[in-house]
């Protein structure tokens, strides 16, 4: 059992994925995107415990990274590897201010100097080179407290949804990015979504974040493992 937000679900996933141990979630964090998209109670501890004690389980997919040393790392929601990850990395290097204001200030600090990032993506063996503002890999549809970055991603379809927001002028990027809260950003011509079972991401100087937690520096190789995680649902 874990009680908290997506970061605690991430921790629980890394303990339970690939094992017979089911994961129970009491969603009591800030974003709670994973619990919400799984249809679990949010910020209602009594109802959460009620559901957990019923003991019903649901198999869900999880994405796996195997490091050069053979260590397995997992995530169940969304991996960020573009502007959003850069902002996270900058904010986490500051001790002040606390809370959401730190991330708002990091956005304001990053925007004037941010430039499109050169990527190499390999999706199910197909290589793609591009310059992009944002790349996200979704096992689930949402992150960041309701941002539906990969709105059609499903936890049980055996696929990862890879979103690429190709190169844009910063003013146009600012117009597109807020649409992520409704999932309508996908209609923009600079947005591309590809589904794949295996995903390789390469870019210089980018540290990826998964389920809101610092995950791994690029390059990384990911694969979806169908039914890798059993969730008390």
PDB file of C-alpha atoms in Angstrom:
ATOM      1  CA  UNK A   1       0.000   0.000   0.000  1.00  0.00           C
ATOM      2  CA  UNK A   2       1.193   3.510  -0.762  1.00  0.00           C
ATOM      3  CA  UNK A   3      -0.420   6.771   0.345  1.00  0.00           C
ATOM      4  CA  UNK A   4       0.454   9.938  -1.564  1.00  0.00           C
ATOM      5  CA  UNK A   5       0.607  11.210  -5.127  1.00  0.00           C
ATOM      6  CA  UNK A   6       2.099   9.945  -8.377  1.00  0.00           C
ATOM      7  CA  UNK A   7       5.579   9.863  -6.833  1.00  0.00           C
ATOM      8  CA  UNK A   8       4.434   7.329  -4.247  1.00  0.00           C
ATOM      9  CA  UNK A   9       2.705   5.290  -6.958  1.00  0.00           C
ATOM     10  CA  UNK A  10       6.028   5.353  -8.826  1.00  0.00           C
ATOM     11  CA  UNK A  11       7.813   4.024  -5.754  1.00  0.00           C
ATOM     12  CA  UNK A  12       5.201   1.302  -5.285  1.00  0.00           C
ATOM     13  CA  UNK A  13       5.382   0.363  -8.962  1.00  0.00           C
ATOM     14  CA  UNK A  14       9.130  -0.141  -8.691  1.00  0.00           C
ATOM     15  CA  UNK A  15       8.570  -2.472  -5.740  1.00  0.00           C
ATOM     16  CA  UNK A  16       5.680  -4.468  -7.210  1.00  0.00           C
ATOM     17  CA  UNK A  17       6.052  -4.539 -11.014  1.00  0.00           C
ATOM     18  CA  UNK A  18       7.105  -7.936 -12.291  1.00  0.00           C
ATOM     19  CA  UNK A  19       6.104  -9.633  -9.027  1.00  0.00           C
ATOM     20  CA  UNK A  20       2.978 -11.311  -7.641  1.00  0.00           C
ATOM     21  CA  UNK A  21       2.517  -8.529  -5.055  1.00  0.00           C
ATOM     22  CA  UNK A  22      -0.450  -6.240  -5.841  1.00  0.00           C
ATOM     23  CA  UNK A  23      -0.162  -2.484  -5.364  1.00  0.00           C
ATOM     24  CA  UNK A  24      -2.732  -0.601  -3.315  1.00  0.00           C
ATOM     25  CA  UNK A  25      -3.066   3.160  -3.800  1.00  0.00           C
ATOM     26  CA  UNK A  26      -4.495   5.726  -1.390  1.00  0.00           C
ATOM     27  CA  UNK A  27      -4.431   8.844  -3.575  1.00  0.00           C
ATOM     28  CA  UNK A  28      -3.606  11.755  -1.278  1.00  0.00           C
ATOM     29  CA  UNK A  29      -1.086  13.773  -3.274  1.00  0.00           C
ATOM     30  CA  UNK A  30      -1.171  16.934  -5.363  1.00  0.00           C
ATOM     31  CA  UNK A  31      -1.719  15.562  -8.876  1.00  0.00           C
ATOM     32  CA  UNK A  32      -2.970  11.978  -8.414  1.00  0.00           C
ATOM     33  CA  UNK A  33      -3.100  11.530 -12.189  1.00  0.00           C
ATOM     34  CA  UNK A  34      -2.434   7.791 -12.152  1.00  0.00           C
ATOM     35  CA  UNK A  35      -5.096   7.025  -9.539  1.00  0.00           C
ATOM     36  CA  UNK A  36      -7.629   9.306 -11.222  1.00  0.00           C
ATOM     37  CA  UNK A  37      -7.092   7.763 -14.651  1.00  0.00           C
ATOM     38  CA  UNK A  38      -7.352   4.279 -13.132  1.00  0.00           C
ATOM     39  CA  UNK A  39     -10.757   5.239 -11.716  1.00  0.00           C
ATOM     40  CA  UNK A  40      -9.644   5.091  -8.082  1.00  0.00           C
ATOM     41  CA  UNK A  41     -10.943   7.402  -5.327  1.00  0.00           C
ATOM     42  CA  UNK A  42      -8.936  10.609  -5.011  1.00  0.00           C
ATOM     43  CA  UNK A  43      -8.382  12.426  -1.696  1.00  0.00           C
ATOM     44  CA  UNK A  44     -10.908  10.188   0.046  1.00  0.00           C
ATOM     45  CA  UNK A  45      -8.921   7.912   2.340  1.00  0.00           C
ATOM     46  CA  UNK A  46     -11.960   6.125   3.799  1.00  0.00           C
ATOM     47  CA  UNK A  47     -13.339   5.207   0.385  1.00  0.00           C
ATOM     48  CA  UNK A  48      -9.858   4.205  -0.794  1.00  0.00           C
ATOM     49  CA  UNK A  49      -9.404   1.813   2.132  1.00  0.00           C
ATOM     50  CA  UNK A  50     -12.895   0.409   1.555  1.00  0.00           C
ATOM     51  CA  UNK A  51     -11.992  -0.382  -2.035  1.00  0.00           C
ATOM     52  CA  UNK A  52      -8.610  -1.850  -1.092  1.00  0.00           C
ATOM     53  CA  UNK A  53     -10.137  -4.187   1.492  1.00  0.00           C
ATOM     54  CA  UNK A  54     -12.425  -5.633  -1.177  1.00  0.00           C
ATOM     55  CA  UNK A  55      -9.265  -7.196  -2.598  1.00  0.00           C
ATOM     56  CA  UNK A  56     -10.146  -6.987  -6.293  1.00  0.00           C
ATOM     57  CA  UNK A  57      -7.142  -6.610  -8.576  1.00  0.00           C
ATOM     58  CA  UNK A  58      -6.640  -5.294 -12.077  1.00  0.00           C
ATOM     59  CA  UNK A  59      -3.607  -6.037 -14.268  1.00  0.00           C
ATOM     60  CA  UNK A  60      -2.055  -2.965 -15.907  1.00  0.00           C
ATOM     61  CA  UNK A  61       0.928  -2.473 -18.189  1.00  0.00           C
ATOM     62  CA  UNK A  62       4.145  -0.861 -17.019  1.00  0.00           C
ATOM     63  CA  UNK A  63       7.093   0.569 -18.940  1.00  0.00           C
ATOM     64  CA  UNK A  64      10.523  -0.845 -18.139  1.00  0.00           C
ATOM     65  CA  UNK A  65      14.039   0.525 -18.489  1.00  0.00           C
ATOM     66  CA  UNK A  66      16.939  -1.892 -18.066  1.00  0.00           C
ATOM     67  CA  UNK A  67      20.126   0.013 -17.243  1.00  0.00           C
ATOM     68  CA  UNK A  68      23.633  -0.880 -18.405  1.00  0.00           C
ATOM     69  CA  UNK A  69      24.200  -2.569 -15.032  1.00  0.00           C
ATOM     70  CA  UNK A  70      21.062  -4.698 -15.392  1.00  0.00           C
ATOM     71  CA  UNK A  71      18.928  -2.702 -12.957  1.00  0.00           C
ATOM     72  CA  UNK A  72      15.219  -2.538 -13.810  1.00  0.00           C
ATOM     73  CA  UNK A  73      13.354   0.753 -13.447  1.00  0.00           C
ATOM     74  CA  UNK A  74       9.622   1.039 -14.057  1.00  0.00           C
ATOM     75  CA  UNK A  75       6.972   3.686 -14.562  1.00  0.00           C
ATOM     76  CA  UNK A  76       3.224   3.375 -15.011  1.00  0.00           C
ATOM     77  CA  UNK A  77       2.107   6.895 -15.992  1.00  0.00           C
ATOM     78  CA  UNK A  78       3.987   9.294 -18.283  1.00  0.00           C
ATOM     79  CA  UNK A  79       7.674   9.898 -18.944  1.00  0.00           C
ATOM     80  CA  UNK A  80       8.659  13.488 -19.790  1.00  0.00           C
ATOM     81  CA  UNK A  81      11.794  14.150 -21.838  1.00  0.00           C
ATOM     82  CA  UNK A  82      11.458  17.691 -23.245  1.00  0.00           C
ATOM     83  CA  UNK A  83      10.676  21.187 -22.015  1.00  0.00           C
ATOM     84  CA  UNK A  84       8.741  19.774 -19.066  1.00  0.00           C
ATOM     85  CA  UNK A  85      11.711  17.656 -17.969  1.00  0.00           C
ATOM     86  CA  UNK A  86      14.083  20.620 -18.336  1.00  0.00           C
ATOM     87  CA  UNK A  87      11.816  22.710 -16.087  1.00  0.00           C
ATOM     88  CA  UNK A  88      11.667  19.913 -13.503  1.00  0.00           C
ATOM     89  CA  UNK A  89      15.436  19.596 -13.487  1.00  0.00           C
ATOM     90  CA  UNK A  90      15.907  23.335 -13.015  1.00  0.00           C
ATOM     91  CA  UNK A  91      13.278  23.577 -10.250  1.00  0.00           C
ATOM     92  CA  UNK A  92      14.702  20.619  -8.354  1.00  0.00           C
ATOM     93  CA  UNK A  93      18.054  22.375  -8.209  1.00  0.00           C
ATOM     94  CA  UNK A  94      16.536  25.235  -6.188  1.00  0.00           C
ATOM     95  CA  UNK A  95      15.892  25.180  -2.454  1.00  0.00           C
ATOM     96  CA  UNK A  96      13.564  28.188  -2.608  1.00  0.00           C
ATOM     97  CA  UNK A  97      10.697  28.830  -3.072  1.00  0.00           C
ATOM     98  CA  UNK A  98       8.709  25.786  -1.975  1.00  0.00           C
ATOM     99  CA  UNK A  99       5.651  24.284  -3.652  1.00  0.00           C
ATOM    100  CA  UNK A 100       4.192  25.046  -7.097  1.00  0.00           C
ATOM    101  CA  UNK A 101       5.694  28.563  -7.219  1.00  0.00           C
ATOM    102  CA  UNK A 102       9.138  27.006  -7.671  1.00  0.00           C
ATOM    103  CA  UNK A 103       7.982  25.330 -10.890  1.00  0.00           C
ATOM    104  CA  UNK A 104       6.256  28.485 -12.125  1.00  0.00           C
ATOM    105  CA  UNK A 105       9.473  30.428 -11.648  1.00  0.00           C
ATOM    106  CA  UNK A 106      11.450  27.667 -13.352  1.00  0.00           C
ATOM    107  CA  UNK A 107       9.138  27.942 -16.372  1.00  0.00           C
ATOM    108  CA  UNK A 108       9.650  31.704 -16.509  1.00  0.00           C
ATOM    109  CA  UNK A 109      13.413  31.241 -16.199  1.00  0.00           C
ATOM    110  CA  UNK A 110      13.597  28.513 -18.857  1.00  0.00           C
ATOM    111  CA  UNK A 111      11.331  29.955 -21.555  1.00  0.00           C
ATOM    112  CA  UNK A 112      13.595  32.825 -22.713  1.00  0.00           C
ATOM    113  CA  UNK A 113      16.583  30.470 -23.196  1.00  0.00           C
ATOM    114  CA  UNK A 114      14.806  27.307 -24.323  1.00  0.00           C
ATOM    115  CA  UNK A 115      15.560  26.076 -27.827  1.00  0.00           C
ATOM    116  CA  UNK A 116      14.216  23.069 -29.742  1.00  0.00           C
ATOM    117  CA  UNK A 117      16.034  19.893 -28.735  1.00  0.00           C
ATOM    118  CA  UNK A 118      17.573  17.571 -31.376  1.00  0.00           C
ATOM    119  CA  UNK A 119      16.270  14.030 -30.796  1.00  0.00           C
ATOM    120  CA  UNK A 120      16.787  10.597 -32.240  1.00  0.00           C
ATOM    121  CA  UNK A 121      13.804   8.336 -31.563  1.00  0.00           C
ATOM    122  CA  UNK A 122      13.612   4.658 -32.458  1.00  0.00           C
ATOM    123  CA  UNK A 123      10.074   3.296 -32.232  1.00  0.00           C
ATOM    124  CA  UNK A 124       9.701  -0.448 -32.802  1.00  0.00           C
ATOM    125  CA  UNK A 125      12.899  -0.295 -34.830  1.00  0.00           C
ATOM    126  CA  UNK A 126      11.893   2.718 -36.944  1.00  0.00           C
ATOM    127  CA  UNK A 127      14.374   5.592 -36.556  1.00  0.00           C
ATOM    128  CA  UNK A 128      13.216   9.238 -36.485  1.00  0.00           C
ATOM    129  CA  UNK A 129      15.389  12.345 -36.228  1.00  0.00           C
ATOM    130  CA  UNK A 130      13.722  15.631 -35.336  1.00  0.00           C
ATOM    131  CA  UNK A 131      13.986  18.851 -33.391  1.00  0.00           C
ATOM    132  CA  UNK A 132      11.215  19.063 -30.819  1.00  0.00           C
ATOM    133  CA  UNK A 133       9.972  21.168 -27.941  1.00  0.00           C
ATOM    134  CA  UNK A 134       8.571  18.241 -26.018  1.00  0.00           C
ATOM    135  CA  UNK A 135       8.694  14.441 -26.128  1.00  0.00           C
ATOM    136  CA  UNK A 136       6.532  12.380 -23.764  1.00  0.00           C
ATOM    137  CA  UNK A 137       6.021   8.633 -23.491  1.00  0.00           C
ATOM    138  CA  UNK A 138       2.615   7.725 -22.103  1.00  0.00           C
ATOM    139  CA  UNK A 139       1.658   4.382 -20.625  1.00  0.00           C
ATOM    140  CA  UNK A 140      -1.258   6.349 -19.171  1.00  0.00           C
ATOM    141  CA  UNK A 141      -2.905   9.523 -20.469  1.00  0.00           C
ATOM    142  CA  UNK A 142      -2.090  12.291 -17.972  1.00  0.00           C
ATOM    143  CA  UNK A 143       0.548  13.917 -15.791  1.00  0.00           C
ATOM    144  CA  UNK A 144       1.222  17.162 -13.955  1.00  0.00           C
ATOM    145  CA  UNK A 145      -2.156  17.429 -12.248  1.00  0.00           C
ATOM    146  CA  UNK A 146      -4.546  16.878 -15.152  1.00  0.00           C
ATOM    147  CA  UNK A 147      -2.470  17.523 -18.280  1.00  0.00           C
ATOM    148  CA  UNK A 148      -3.735  14.957 -20.803  1.00  0.00           C
ATOM    149  CA  UNK A 149      -0.505  14.848 -22.766  1.00  0.00           C
ATOM    150  CA  UNK A 150      -1.209  11.453 -24.369  1.00  0.00           C
ATOM    151  CA  UNK A 151      -5.006  11.521 -24.065  1.00  0.00           C
ATOM    152  CA  UNK A 152      -5.717   8.213 -25.807  1.00  0.00           C
ATOM    153  CA  UNK A 153      -3.099   6.154 -23.960  1.00  0.00           C
ATOM    154  CA  UNK A 154      -4.520   3.137 -22.130  1.00  0.00           C
ATOM    155  CA  UNK A 155      -3.044   1.247 -19.187  1.00  0.00           C
ATOM    156  CA  UNK A 156      -3.879  -2.138 -20.680  1.00  0.00           C
ATOM    157  CA  UNK A 157      -3.354  -1.989 -24.459  1.00  0.00           C
ATOM    158  CA  UNK A 158       0.236  -3.279 -24.545  1.00  0.00           C
ATOM    159  CA  UNK A 159       1.475  -0.070 -26.210  1.00  0.00           C
ATOM    160  CA  UNK A 160       3.209   3.191 -25.324  1.00  0.00           C
ATOM    161  CA  UNK A 161       1.929   6.457 -26.829  1.00  0.00           C
ATOM    162  CA  UNK A 162       4.879   8.618 -27.860  1.00  0.00           C
ATOM    163  CA  UNK A 163       4.035  12.304 -28.283  1.00  0.00           C
ATOM    164  CA  UNK A 164       6.389  14.572 -30.208  1.00  0.00           C
ATOM    165  CA  UNK A 165       5.751  18.307 -30.309  1.00  0.00           C
ATOM    166  CA  UNK A 166       7.996  19.266 -33.203  1.00  0.00           C
ATOM    167  CA  UNK A 167       9.946  22.525 -33.478  1.00  0.00           C
ATOM    168  CA  UNK A 168       7.851  25.673 -32.966  1.00  0.00           C
ATOM    169  CA  UNK A 169       8.565  29.346 -32.283  1.00  0.00           C
ATOM    170  CA  UNK A 170       8.282  29.961 -28.532  1.00  0.00           C
ATOM    171  CA  UNK A 171       5.154  32.202 -28.877  1.00  0.00           C
ATOM    172  CA  UNK A 172       3.367  29.422 -30.793  1.00  0.00           C
ATOM    173  CA  UNK A 173       4.547  26.858 -28.222  1.00  0.00           C
ATOM    174  CA  UNK A 174       2.959  29.009 -25.507  1.00  0.00           C
ATOM    175  CA  UNK A 175      -0.318  28.942 -27.429  1.00  0.00           C
ATOM    176  CA  UNK A 176      -0.271  25.166 -27.905  1.00  0.00           C
ATOM    177  CA  UNK A 177       0.952  24.015 -24.495  1.00  0.00           C
ATOM    178  CA  UNK A 178      -2.099  25.086 -22.385  1.00  0.00           C
ATOM    179  CA  UNK A 179      -4.325  22.919 -24.607  1.00  0.00           C
ATOM    180  CA  UNK A 180      -2.711  19.885 -22.998  1.00  0.00           C
ATOM    181  CA  UNK A 181      -5.155  20.247 -20.070  1.00  0.00           C
ATOM    182  CA  UNK A 182      -8.066  19.385 -22.369  1.00  0.00           C
ATOM    183  CA  UNK A 183      -6.149  17.030 -24.656  1.00  0.00           C
ATOM    184  CA  UNK A 184      -6.970  19.214 -27.687  1.00  0.00           C
ATOM    185  CA  UNK A 185      -3.285  19.931 -28.412  1.00  0.00           C
ATOM    186  CA  UNK A 186      -3.188  16.772 -30.534  1.00  0.00           C
ATOM    187  CA  UNK A 187      -4.984  18.548 -33.392  1.00  0.00           C
ATOM    188  CA  UNK A 188      -2.059  20.944 -33.913  1.00  0.00           C
ATOM    189  CA  UNK A 189      -0.003  20.101 -37.048  1.00  0.00           C
ATOM    190  CA  UNK A 190       3.254  20.147 -35.045  1.00  0.00           C
ATOM    191  CA  UNK A 191       1.994  17.366 -32.737  1.00  0.00           C
ATOM    192  CA  UNK A 192       2.664  13.760 -33.684  1.00  0.00           C
ATOM    193  CA  UNK A 193       1.701  10.672 -31.671  1.00  0.00           C
ATOM    194  CA  UNK A 194       3.092   7.239 -32.506  1.00  0.00           C
ATOM    195  CA  UNK A 195       2.293   3.997 -30.698  1.00  0.00           C
ATOM    196  CA  UNK A 196       5.058   1.472 -30.098  1.00  0.00           C
ATOM    197  CA  UNK A 197       6.055  -1.427 -27.894  1.00  0.00           C
ATOM    198  CA  UNK A 198       9.711  -0.408 -27.692  1.00  0.00           C
ATOM    199  CA  UNK A 199      10.965   3.172 -27.516  1.00  0.00           C
ATOM    200  CA  UNK A 200      14.505   4.518 -27.620  1.00  0.00           C
ATOM    201  CA  UNK A 201      15.135   8.220 -26.898  1.00  0.00           C
ATOM    202  CA  UNK A 202      18.407  10.024 -27.527  1.00  0.00           C
ATOM    203  CA  UNK A 203      19.150  13.688 -26.796  1.00  0.00           C
ATOM    204  CA  UNK A 204      22.077  15.557 -25.301  1.00  0.00           C
ATOM    205  CA  UNK A 205      21.833  16.910 -21.764  1.00  0.00           C
ATOM    206  CA  UNK A 206      18.251  15.818 -21.019  1.00  0.00           C
ATOM    207  CA  UNK A 207      17.259  14.042 -17.801  1.00  0.00           C
ATOM    208  CA  UNK A 208      13.884  12.281 -18.095  1.00  0.00           C
ATOM    209  CA  UNK A 209      11.180  12.374 -15.420  1.00  0.00           C
ATOM    210  CA  UNK A 210       8.627   9.580 -15.012  1.00  0.00           C
ATOM    211  CA  UNK A 211       5.503   9.787 -12.845  1.00  0.00           C
ATOM    212  CA  UNK A 212       6.907  13.175 -11.778  1.00  0.00           C
ATOM    213  CA  UNK A 213      10.113  11.630 -10.416  1.00  0.00           C
ATOM    214  CA  UNK A 214      13.693  11.987 -11.713  1.00  0.00           C
ATOM    215  CA  UNK A 215      14.128   8.851 -13.803  1.00  0.00           C
ATOM    216  CA  UNK A 216      17.233   8.634 -15.998  1.00  0.00           C
ATOM    217  CA  UNK A 217      19.399  10.729 -18.319  1.00  0.00           C
ATOM    218  CA  UNK A 218      18.977  10.174 -22.035  1.00  0.00           C
ATOM    219  CA  UNK A 219      19.734   8.032 -23.998  1.00  0.00           C
ATOM    220  CA  UNK A 220      17.287   5.450 -22.675  1.00  0.00           C
ATOM    221  CA  UNK A 221      15.529   2.401 -24.068  1.00  0.00           C
ATOM    222  CA  UNK A 222      12.019   1.528 -22.882  1.00  0.00           C
ATOM    223  CA  UNK A 223       9.685  -1.406 -23.432  1.00  0.00           C
ATOM    224  CA  UNK A 224       6.111  -1.915 -22.368  1.00  0.00           C
ATOM    225  CA  UNK A 225       5.462  -5.076 -20.339  1.00  0.00           C
ATOM    226  CA  UNK A 226       1.763  -6.019 -20.609  1.00  0.00           C
ATOM    227  CA  UNK A 227       0.143  -6.831 -17.267  1.00  0.00           C
ATOM    228  CA  UNK A 228       3.406  -6.272 -15.375  1.00  0.00           C
ATOM    229  CA  UNK A 229       1.626  -4.632 -12.437  1.00  0.00           C
ATOM    230  CA  UNK A 230      -1.373  -5.800 -10.429  1.00  0.00           C
ATOM    231  CA  UNK A 231      -3.328  -2.908  -8.900  1.00  0.00           C
ATOM    232  CA  UNK A 232      -5.929  -3.237  -6.147  1.00  0.00           C
ATOM    233  CA  UNK A 233      -8.806  -1.587  -7.962  1.00  0.00           C
TER     234      UNK A 233
END
